[in-house]
Short mmCIF file of C-alpha atoms in Angstrom, two decimals:
data_model
loop_
_atom_site.label_atom_id
_atom_site.label_comp_id
_atom_site.label_asym_id
_atom_site.label_seq_id
_atom_site.Cartn_x
_atom_site.Cartn_y
_atom_site.Cartn_z
CA MET A 13 -9.12 -7.23 -18.42
CA GLU A 14 -10.26 -3.56 -15.94
CA LYS A 15 -14.16 -3.83 -15.04
CA LYS A 16 -16.22 -0.93 -14.21
CA LEU A 17 -18.57 -0.57 -11.15
CA THR A 18 -20.94 2.87 -10.62
CA PRO A 19 -20.72 5.01 -7.61
CA GLU A 20 -23.47 3.87 -6.68
CA HIS A 21 -22.38 0.11 -6.47
CA LEU A 22 -19.39 1.32 -4.69
CA LYS A 23 -21.87 2.93 -2.22
CA LEU A 24 -22.98 -0.66 -1.67
CA ILE A 25 -20.47 -2.02 -1.23
CA THR A 26 -18.77 -0.57 0.81
CA LEU A 27 -21.24 -0.13 4.13
CA GLU A 28 -22.75 -3.74 3.55
CA SER A 29 -18.83 -4.31 4.05
CA GLN A 30 -19.27 -2.83 7.34
CA GLY A 31 -22.15 -3.46 8.21
CA LEU A 32 -23.37 -0.30 8.07
CA THR A 33 -27.29 -1.27 5.86
CA ARG A 34 -28.61 -3.15 8.95
CA ASN A 35 -29.39 -2.24 11.82
CA THR A 36 -27.90 -5.51 13.73
CA PRO A 37 -25.42 -7.05 10.45
CA PHE A 38 -23.23 -8.67 13.08
CA GLY A 39 -26.05 -10.06 15.54
CA ALA A 40 -26.33 -9.14 19.33
CA GLY A 41 -24.86 -9.18 22.53
CA LYS A 42 -21.43 -9.59 24.03
CA THR A 43 -20.98 -12.30 20.87
CA ALA A 44 -22.12 -8.85 18.34
CA VAL A 45 -18.81 -7.55 19.76
CA LEU A 46 -16.20 -10.56 18.44
CA ASN A 47 -17.38 -10.65 15.15
CA THR A 48 -17.32 -7.52 14.68
CA LEU A 49 -14.26 -7.05 15.25
CA GLU A 50 -13.77 -10.87 13.12
CA HIS A 51 -15.22 -9.43 10.18
CA LEU A 52 -13.84 -6.05 10.37
CA GLY A 53 -10.16 -6.92 11.30
CA TYR A 54 -9.48 -4.15 13.83
CA ILE A 55 -10.85 -1.32 16.34
CA GLN A 56 -8.63 1.45 16.83
CA ILE A 57 -8.72 3.05 20.21
CA ASP A 58 -8.40 6.54 21.05
CA THR A 59 -8.14 8.70 23.92
CA LEU A 60 -10.39 11.71 23.21
CA SER A 61 -13.35 11.88 25.11
CA MET A 62 -15.52 14.24 23.11
CA VAL A 63 -18.77 11.98 23.39
CA GLU A 64 -18.40 8.31 24.52
CA ARG A 65 -14.60 7.35 23.00
CA ALA A 66 -13.97 5.65 19.49
CA HIS A 67 -13.82 1.81 20.15
CA HIS A 68 -17.33 2.22 22.54
CA HIS A 69 -18.61 4.78 19.70
CA THR A 70 -17.87 2.59 16.42
CA LEU A 71 -19.54 -0.78 18.25
CA TRP A 72 -22.03 1.19 18.95
CA THR A 73 -23.06 2.15 15.61
CA ARG A 74 -23.85 -1.42 14.62
CA ILE A 75 -24.89 -3.07 17.65
CA PRO A 76 -27.77 -1.62 19.49
CA ASP A 77 -26.90 -3.46 22.47
CA PHE A 78 -23.72 -2.60 22.79
CA GLN A 79 -21.80 -2.30 26.63
CA ALA A 80 -18.66 -1.57 27.19
CA ASP A 81 -17.99 -4.91 29.33
CA TYR A 82 -18.33 -6.30 26.76
CA LEU A 83 -15.42 -5.45 25.06
CA GLU A 84 -14.28 -5.24 28.89
CA GLU A 85 -15.18 -9.49 29.36
CA LEU A 86 -13.34 -10.71 25.57
CA VAL A 87 -10.44 -8.99 27.05
CA GLU A 88 -10.68 -10.77 30.29
CA GLU A 89 -11.29 -14.00 27.98
CA ARG A 90 -8.56 -14.13 26.12
CA LYS A 91 -10.73 -14.04 22.28
CA VAL A 92 -9.46 -10.18 22.08
CA PHE A 93 -6.63 -8.35 22.97
CA GLU A 94 -4.86 -4.22 22.20
CA TYR A 95 -2.39 -3.86 19.92
CA TRP A 96 -1.10 -1.73 16.82
CA PHE A 97 -2.87 -1.89 14.00
CA HIS A 98 -2.43 0.98 12.10
CA ALA A 99 -3.05 2.49 15.30
CA ALA A 100 -3.96 1.85 19.28
CA SER A 101 -6.28 -1.35 18.48
CA TYR A 102 -8.41 -4.29 19.70
CA LEU A 103 -7.77 -7.37 17.21
CA PRO A 104 -8.78 -10.88 17.33
CA MET A 105 -7.00 -13.12 19.01
CA LYS A 106 -7.11 -15.83 16.64
CA ASP A 107 -4.74 -12.86 14.14
CA PHE A 108 -1.94 -12.65 16.74
CA ARG A 109 0.81 -13.91 14.83
CA TYR A 110 0.08 -11.37 12.32
CA VAL A 111 1.69 -8.72 15.02
CA LEU A 112 4.40 -10.89 15.91
CA PRO A 113 6.60 -9.73 13.23
CA GLN A 114 6.28 -5.81 14.02
CA MET A 115 7.16 -7.00 17.84
CA LEU A 116 10.36 -8.55 17.31
CA VAL A 117 11.21 -5.30 14.44
CA ILE A 118 11.80 -3.19 18.59
CA LYS A 119 12.33 -6.37 20.09
CA ARG A 120 15.40 -5.92 17.82
CA GLY A 121 15.99 -2.82 18.08
CA GLU A 122 15.39 -1.20 14.71
CA SER A 123 12.63 1.05 15.90
CA ARG A 124 13.67 4.92 16.96
CA TYR A 125 10.57 4.65 19.01
CA TYR A 126 10.75 3.63 22.33
CA ASN A 127 14.78 2.83 24.18
CA ALA A 128 14.09 2.07 27.29
CA ASP A 129 16.46 1.47 30.14
CA PRO A 130 16.67 -2.15 30.64
CA LYS A 131 17.59 -1.95 33.84
CA VAL A 132 13.92 -0.32 34.63
CA MET A 133 12.23 -3.21 32.22
CA GLU A 134 14.16 -5.55 33.97
CA TYR A 135 12.78 -3.83 37.10
CA VAL A 136 9.39 -4.31 35.02
CA THR A 137 9.07 -8.06 33.84
CA ASP A 138 10.25 -9.27 37.87
CA THR A 139 8.22 -7.50 39.51
CA ILE A 140 5.04 -8.14 37.73
CA ARG A 141 6.29 -12.00 37.21
CA ASN A 142 6.03 -12.09 40.76
CA GLU A 143 3.76 -9.77 41.98
CA GLY A 144 0.89 -10.26 39.18
CA PRO A 145 -0.28 -7.84 37.20
CA LYS A 146 0.76 -4.08 37.36
CA ARG A 147 -1.04 -0.36 35.94
CA ALA A 148 1.40 1.64 35.22
CA ARG A 149 0.61 3.84 38.26
CA ASP A 150 1.33 0.73 41.10
CA PHE A 151 4.88 2.39 39.06
CA GLU A 152 4.25 4.99 40.19
CA ASN A 153 3.10 4.58 43.69
CA GLU A 154 6.54 2.50 43.92
CA SER A 155 8.98 4.87 43.01
CA HIS A 156 7.63 7.64 45.67
CA LYS A 157 8.94 4.70 48.01
CA ALA A 158 12.17 5.89 50.98
CA GLY A 159 15.40 5.23 48.28
CA SER A 160 14.19 3.86 45.00
CA TRP A 161 16.43 4.09 42.95
CA TRP A 162 14.16 4.67 40.13
CA ASN A 163 11.20 6.91 39.19
CA TRP A 164 7.67 6.65 37.49
CA LYS A 165 8.18 7.96 33.74
CA PRO A 166 11.32 5.66 33.13
CA ALA A 167 8.86 2.91 34.53
CA LYS A 168 5.60 4.29 32.33
CA LEU A 169 8.56 3.21 29.27
CA ALA A 170 9.92 0.78 30.21
CA LEU A 171 5.83 -0.91 29.98
CA GLU A 172 5.37 0.37 27.48
CA ARG A 173 8.62 -1.23 25.18
CA LEU A 174 7.87 -4.32 26.87
CA PHE A 175 4.11 -4.33 26.14
CA MET A 176 4.85 -2.87 22.35
CA GLN A 177 7.95 -6.25 21.25
CA GLY A 178 5.15 -8.75 23.04
CA ASP A 179 6.93 -10.17 26.35
CA LEU A 180 3.94 -7.85 28.36
CA MET A 181 0.53 -8.54 27.21
CA ILE A 182 -2.60 -5.67 28.90
CA SER A 183 -5.27 -8.59 30.25
CA GLY A 184 -7.72 -6.10 31.51
CA ARG A 185 -8.65 -1.95 32.02
CA SER A 186 -10.27 0.32 33.37
CA GLY A 187 -11.79 2.95 31.33
CA MET A 188 -7.91 4.14 30.27
CA GLN A 189 -6.21 2.62 33.21
CA LYS A 190 -4.72 -0.79 31.90
CA THR A 191 -3.41 -3.33 33.28
CA TYR A 192 0.09 -5.28 31.88
CA ASP A 193 0.48 -9.31 32.45
CA LEU A 194 3.24 -11.34 31.22
CA ALA A 195 2.77 -12.45 27.70
CA GLU A 196 3.07 -16.44 28.31
CA ARG A 197 -0.17 -15.25 30.96
CA VAL A 198 -2.52 -14.02 29.50
CA LEU A 199 -2.20 -15.97 25.74
CA PRO A 200 -4.28 -18.97 25.34
CA SER A 201 -2.15 -21.75 24.72
CA SER A 202 -4.29 -22.68 21.60
CA ILE A 203 -2.89 -19.56 20.40
CA ASP A 204 -0.51 -20.10 16.98
CA THR A 205 2.74 -17.81 17.59
CA THR A 206 5.18 -18.35 15.11
CA GLU A 207 6.07 -15.46 13.26
CA PRO A 208 4.42 -15.45 9.60
CA THR A 209 6.63 -14.92 6.51
CA SER A 210 5.95 -11.91 4.06
CA LEU A 211 3.57 -14.17 2.30
CA GLU A 212 1.82 -14.53 4.86
CA LEU A 213 1.28 -11.18 6.31
CA ALA A 214 0.78 -10.04 3.57
CA GLU A 215 -1.53 -11.94 1.77
CA TYR A 216 -3.73 -11.43 6.00
CA LEU A 217 -3.65 -7.54 5.23
CA VAL A 218 -5.43 -8.35 1.66
CA LYS A 219 -7.86 -10.26 2.41
CA THR A 220 -9.05 -8.42 6.04
CA ASN A 221 -9.29 -5.36 3.22
CA LEU A 222 -11.30 -6.91 1.33
CA ARG A 223 -13.56 -8.47 4.50
CA ALA A 224 -13.77 -5.56 5.84
CA TYR A 225 -13.76 -3.57 2.75
CA GLY A 226 -15.35 -5.34 0.00
CA PHE A 227 -12.37 -3.01 -2.16
CA THR A 228 -9.24 -1.34 -2.10
CA THR A 229 -6.46 -0.45 -3.10
CA LEU A 230 -2.96 -1.23 -2.74
CA LYS A 231 -2.60 2.13 -0.83
CA GLN A 232 -5.16 1.04 1.71
CA ILE A 233 -3.68 -2.46 2.56
CA THR A 234 -0.47 -0.76 2.94
CA HIS A 235 -2.14 2.51 4.62
CA LEU A 236 0.76 3.74 7.37
CA ARG A 237 3.62 0.01 7.55
CA LYS A 238 6.41 0.16 7.16
CA GLY A 239 8.44 -2.55 5.01
CA ASN A 240 10.71 -2.12 2.06
CA ASP A 241 9.37 -5.41 0.31
CA LEU A 242 5.93 -4.76 2.15
CA LYS A 243 4.36 -3.36 -1.34
CA LYS A 244 6.24 -5.89 -3.55
CA ASN A 245 4.35 -8.91 -1.52
CA VAL A 246 0.89 -7.35 -1.68
CA THR A 247 0.79 -6.81 -4.89
CA GLN A 248 2.39 -10.31 -4.97
CA VAL A 249 -0.49 -11.95 -3.57
CA LEU A 250 -3.49 -9.84 -5.64
CA GLN A 251 -1.46 -10.63 -8.69
CA ALA A 252 -2.02 -14.45 -7.09
CA MET A 253 -5.69 -13.81 -6.15
CA LEU A 254 -6.12 -12.16 -9.69
CA GLU A 255 -4.94 -15.21 -11.92
CA GLU A 256 -6.92 -17.54 -8.93
CA GLY A 257 -10.16 -15.71 -9.74
CA SER A 258 -11.03 -14.47 -6.30
CA ILE A 259 -10.77 -11.60 -7.40
CA SER A 260 -11.33 -8.87 -10.10
CA GLN A 261 -9.67 -5.73 -10.83
CA VAL A 262 -12.09 -2.73 -11.79
CA LYS A 263 -11.82 0.80 -12.93
CA ILE A 264 -12.36 3.48 -9.88
CA GLU A 265 -11.92 7.77 -11.62
CA GLY A 266 -9.50 9.30 -8.91
CA LEU A 267 -8.42 5.89 -7.53
CA SER A 268 -5.53 4.25 -7.96
CA SER A 269 -6.46 0.65 -10.28
CA ALA A 270 -8.92 -1.35 -7.10
CA PHE A 271 -8.87 -4.66 -6.47
CA VAL A 272 -12.79 -6.15 -5.66
CA GLN A 273 -14.06 -9.88 -4.07
CA ASN A 274 -16.25 -11.28 -6.65
CA ASP A 275 -19.33 -12.25 -5.34
CA VAL A 276 -19.67 -7.70 -5.27
CA PHE A 277 -21.03 -8.76 -9.15
CA GLU A 278 -24.09 -11.06 -8.45
CA LYS A 279 -24.08 -10.08 -4.79
CA THR A 280 -27.77 -7.81 -4.00
CA PHE A 281 -27.57 -5.35 -1.57
CA ASN A 282 -30.87 -4.72 2.06
CA LEU A 283 -30.07 -0.59 2.38
CA LYS A 284 -32.83 0.41 4.88
CA ASN A 285 -32.16 4.07 3.59
CA SER A 286 -34.25 5.75 6.73
CA ASN A 287 -31.06 4.75 8.35
CA ILE A 288 -29.28 7.42 9.71
CA TRP A 289 -25.20 6.78 11.92
CA LEU A 290 -23.49 8.64 13.01
CA LEU A 291 -20.53 8.39 12.90
CA SER A 292 -17.13 8.52 15.59
CA PRO A 293 -14.25 10.08 13.18
CA PHE A 294 -12.89 6.73 14.07
CA ASP A 295 -15.34 4.43 12.52
CA ASN A 296 -13.45 1.74 10.09
CA ALA A 297 -16.11 3.09 6.94
CA ILE A 298 -14.17 6.38 7.10
CA ILE A 299 -10.48 6.29 8.20
CA HIS A 300 -9.29 6.07 4.58
CA ARG A 301 -10.35 9.73 3.84
CA ASP A 302 -9.84 10.08 0.49
CA ARG A 303 -11.77 6.76 -0.31
CA ILE A 304 -14.79 8.47 1.49
CA LYS A 305 -14.29 12.05 -1.41
CA GLN A 306 -13.99 9.33 -4.05
CA VAL A 307 -17.07 6.87 -3.18
CA PHE A 308 -18.87 9.52 -1.16
CA ASP A 309 -17.78 12.66 -2.74
CA PHE A 310 -17.58 13.09 1.63
CA ASP A 311 -14.25 15.50 2.36
CA PHE A 312 -13.53 14.55 5.86
CA ARG A 313 -11.11 15.72 8.79
CA LEU A 314 -10.94 15.70 12.15
CA GLU A 315 -9.61 19.48 13.42
CA CYS A 316 -9.20 18.61 16.90
CA TYR A 317 -5.75 18.94 15.99
CA THR A 318 -6.14 21.79 13.62
CA PRO A 319 -5.58 25.38 15.35
CA LYS A 320 -8.96 26.84 16.80
CA GLU A 321 -8.71 30.23 14.45
CA LYS A 322 -8.40 27.46 11.37
CA ARG A 323 -10.98 24.65 12.38
CA GLN A 324 -13.69 24.63 9.42
CA TYR A 325 -16.66 22.91 10.61
CA GLY A 326 -15.31 22.44 14.63
CA TYR A 327 -13.25 20.44 17.47
CA PHE A 328 -14.95 16.85 17.89
CA CYS A 329 -17.64 16.32 14.43
CA LEU A 330 -19.25 13.42 13.98
CA PRO A 331 -20.26 12.07 10.01
CA ILE A 332 -23.88 11.91 9.06
CA LEU A 333 -24.64 8.95 7.56
CA PHE A 334 -28.14 9.08 5.63
CA GLY A 335 -28.69 5.76 3.56
CA ASP A 336 -25.84 5.87 0.96
CA GLN A 337 -24.77 9.60 1.88
CA PHE A 338 -23.24 11.20 3.55
CA ILE A 339 -25.70 14.49 4.32
CA GLY A 340 -23.51 16.37 7.17
CA ARG A 341 -21.89 15.97 10.19
CA VAL A 342 -22.19 17.93 14.20
CA ASP A 343 -20.02 18.99 16.62
CA CYS A 344 -20.60 16.76 19.80
CA LYS A 345 -19.70 17.35 23.27
CA ALA A 346 -21.04 15.08 26.25
CA HIS A 347 -21.46 17.68 29.20
CA ARG A 348 -20.84 14.42 32.18
CA LYS A 349 -21.76 16.04 35.54
CA GLU A 350 -24.54 18.17 33.58
CA LYS A 351 -25.24 15.17 31.75
CA LYS A 352 -25.89 16.93 28.78
CA LEU A 353 -25.47 16.01 25.23
CA GLU A 354 -24.82 19.50 23.31
CA LEU A 355 -25.01 20.19 19.79
CA ILE A 356 -22.36 22.63 19.21
CA HIS A 357 -22.76 23.62 15.88
CA LEU A 358 -24.98 20.67 13.07
CA HIS A 359 -23.44 21.71 10.08
CA ILE A 360 -26.32 19.96 7.07
CA GLU A 361 -24.27 19.50 3.32
CA ASN A 362 -26.45 17.45 1.48
CA SER A 363 -29.10 20.84 -0.18
CA ALA A 364 -30.57 17.61 -2.72
CA ILE A 365 -33.08 16.00 0.71
CA GLU A 366 -35.55 17.13 1.66
CA THR A 367 -35.59 17.55 5.11
CA GLU A 368 -38.35 15.86 5.84
CA LEU A 369 -36.55 12.18 4.89
CA TRP A 370 -34.02 12.91 7.43
CA LEU A 371 -34.80 15.15 10.19
CA LYS A 372 -37.52 12.45 11.65
CA PRO A 373 -34.76 9.45 12.10
CA PHE A 374 -31.69 11.62 12.43
CA VAL A 375 -33.33 13.43 16.10
CA GLU A 376 -34.08 8.86 16.64
CA THR A 377 -30.56 9.04 16.70
CA LEU A 378 -29.71 11.31 18.01
CA ARG A 379 -31.44 10.10 20.80
CA ARG A 380 -29.96 7.15 21.53
CA PHE A 381 -26.92 8.47 21.63
CA ALA A 382 -27.52 10.07 24.07
CA ILE A 383 -29.04 7.76 25.95
CA PHE A 384 -25.36 5.83 24.52
CA ASN A 385 -23.88 8.66 26.22
CA ASN A 386 -25.60 8.61 29.42
CA CYS A 387 -26.89 11.67 29.11
CA GLU A 388 -31.19 12.75 29.63
CA SER A 389 -31.16 15.65 28.19
CA LEU A 390 -29.70 16.86 24.35
CA VAL A 391 -29.20 20.47 23.53
CA LEU A 392 -28.26 23.19 19.95
CA THR A 393 -26.84 25.24 20.12
CA LYS A 394 -26.18 25.96 15.94
CA VAL A 395 -26.98 24.68 12.71
CA SER A 396 -26.16 25.63 9.24
CA PRO A 397 -27.52 26.74 7.23
CA SER A 398 -29.65 28.31 9.96
CA LYS A 399 -33.20 27.97 8.22
CA LEU A 400 -33.27 24.39 9.32
CA GLY A 401 -32.82 25.73 13.28
CA ALA A 402 -36.77 26.03 13.37
CA SER A 403 -37.39 22.51 12.03
CA VAL A 404 -34.39 20.90 13.98
CA LYS A 405 -35.57 22.35 17.18
CA LYS A 406 -39.20 21.61 17.17
CA GLU A 407 -38.14 17.62 17.08
CA LEU A 408 -35.65 17.74 19.69
CA SER A 409 -38.24 19.26 21.91
CA GLY A 410 -40.18 16.11 22.28
CA LEU A 411 -37.07 13.76 22.52
CA LYS A 412 -37.99 11.90 25.28
CA PHE A 413 -34.48 9.85 27.47
CA LYS A 414 -35.86 6.35 28.88
CA LYS A 415 -33.90 3.76 28.01
#
């Protein structure tokens, strides 16, 4: 029998599970970074840099004292690794075996991507084995030497193929510049490297989604994942969990049947309504756009890939979450040379909430966000609706940017 949850309850379940009801849900410092990753399952990596990149932004949202060095140190300590979730991501090392099925599909040549030259792959592997970890640009320099029989692009593709099939791993980063090493030299000896069965993989996906979101659907569990039997296996795992009584099936209008952890029916939530979060467009909390539309009545699309004349809000908008409601979005850009954060266009869309309630905490969040982006000033270019412009600019005028 399906159970029902109120819209308010669904919001709180989502926000609590995502670590967006408290200021330090996963603790502080480097330990909090690992705690966050292990709870959420992954953090998406993105190369866009209008503001601080997505992986750092998503962690900063949940860890007020976050520093980029923490993530890099965890990679070097072999507690975190890079691979593919539904996109390029950081994952906890303890979950390594669950990426093996995808690695093996590529290694067996069953993917139409990463068609690298086997001779170049062999050369790249031998070079790293004999000379130690390498970056792509190390091979670029090598290809410029007189008498070289290959060039950089095949080597770069070989690195990517060797990484995707699990022969190489990323042992460190400098910004977006990756350093590759042999997987055998990166993987801790204690890590289980046995390939999971199809049902074990399905169980991992189900439990990761339930832990990270509180409730989930078949569509969200299998998001951007291929496999002829994946949906069947996930359904089988869900059915088994229903029968053992660890989860329940709930009815959510507009969504297919959802599954929820049973403890949420008795759980009390401590939501601070004064909290404002400025989320990355790639934040785990909003990555399922249909879910956010249905549960929060917030229609979010990233428009950087939309032709300029067709954009409704802006190139790189950040959703603004106030308590349990999305009140708008802001198109931002960090001008790093000038150390200035520009609010290109602030859109406030929820007119039911009085300005006095959200404005001061919003400005404080902007101040923190500017500092996070190494900016020392903030400029507001446009506000919609325009009648809010004077109030927002007045609050911004008194900002101080000391850490």
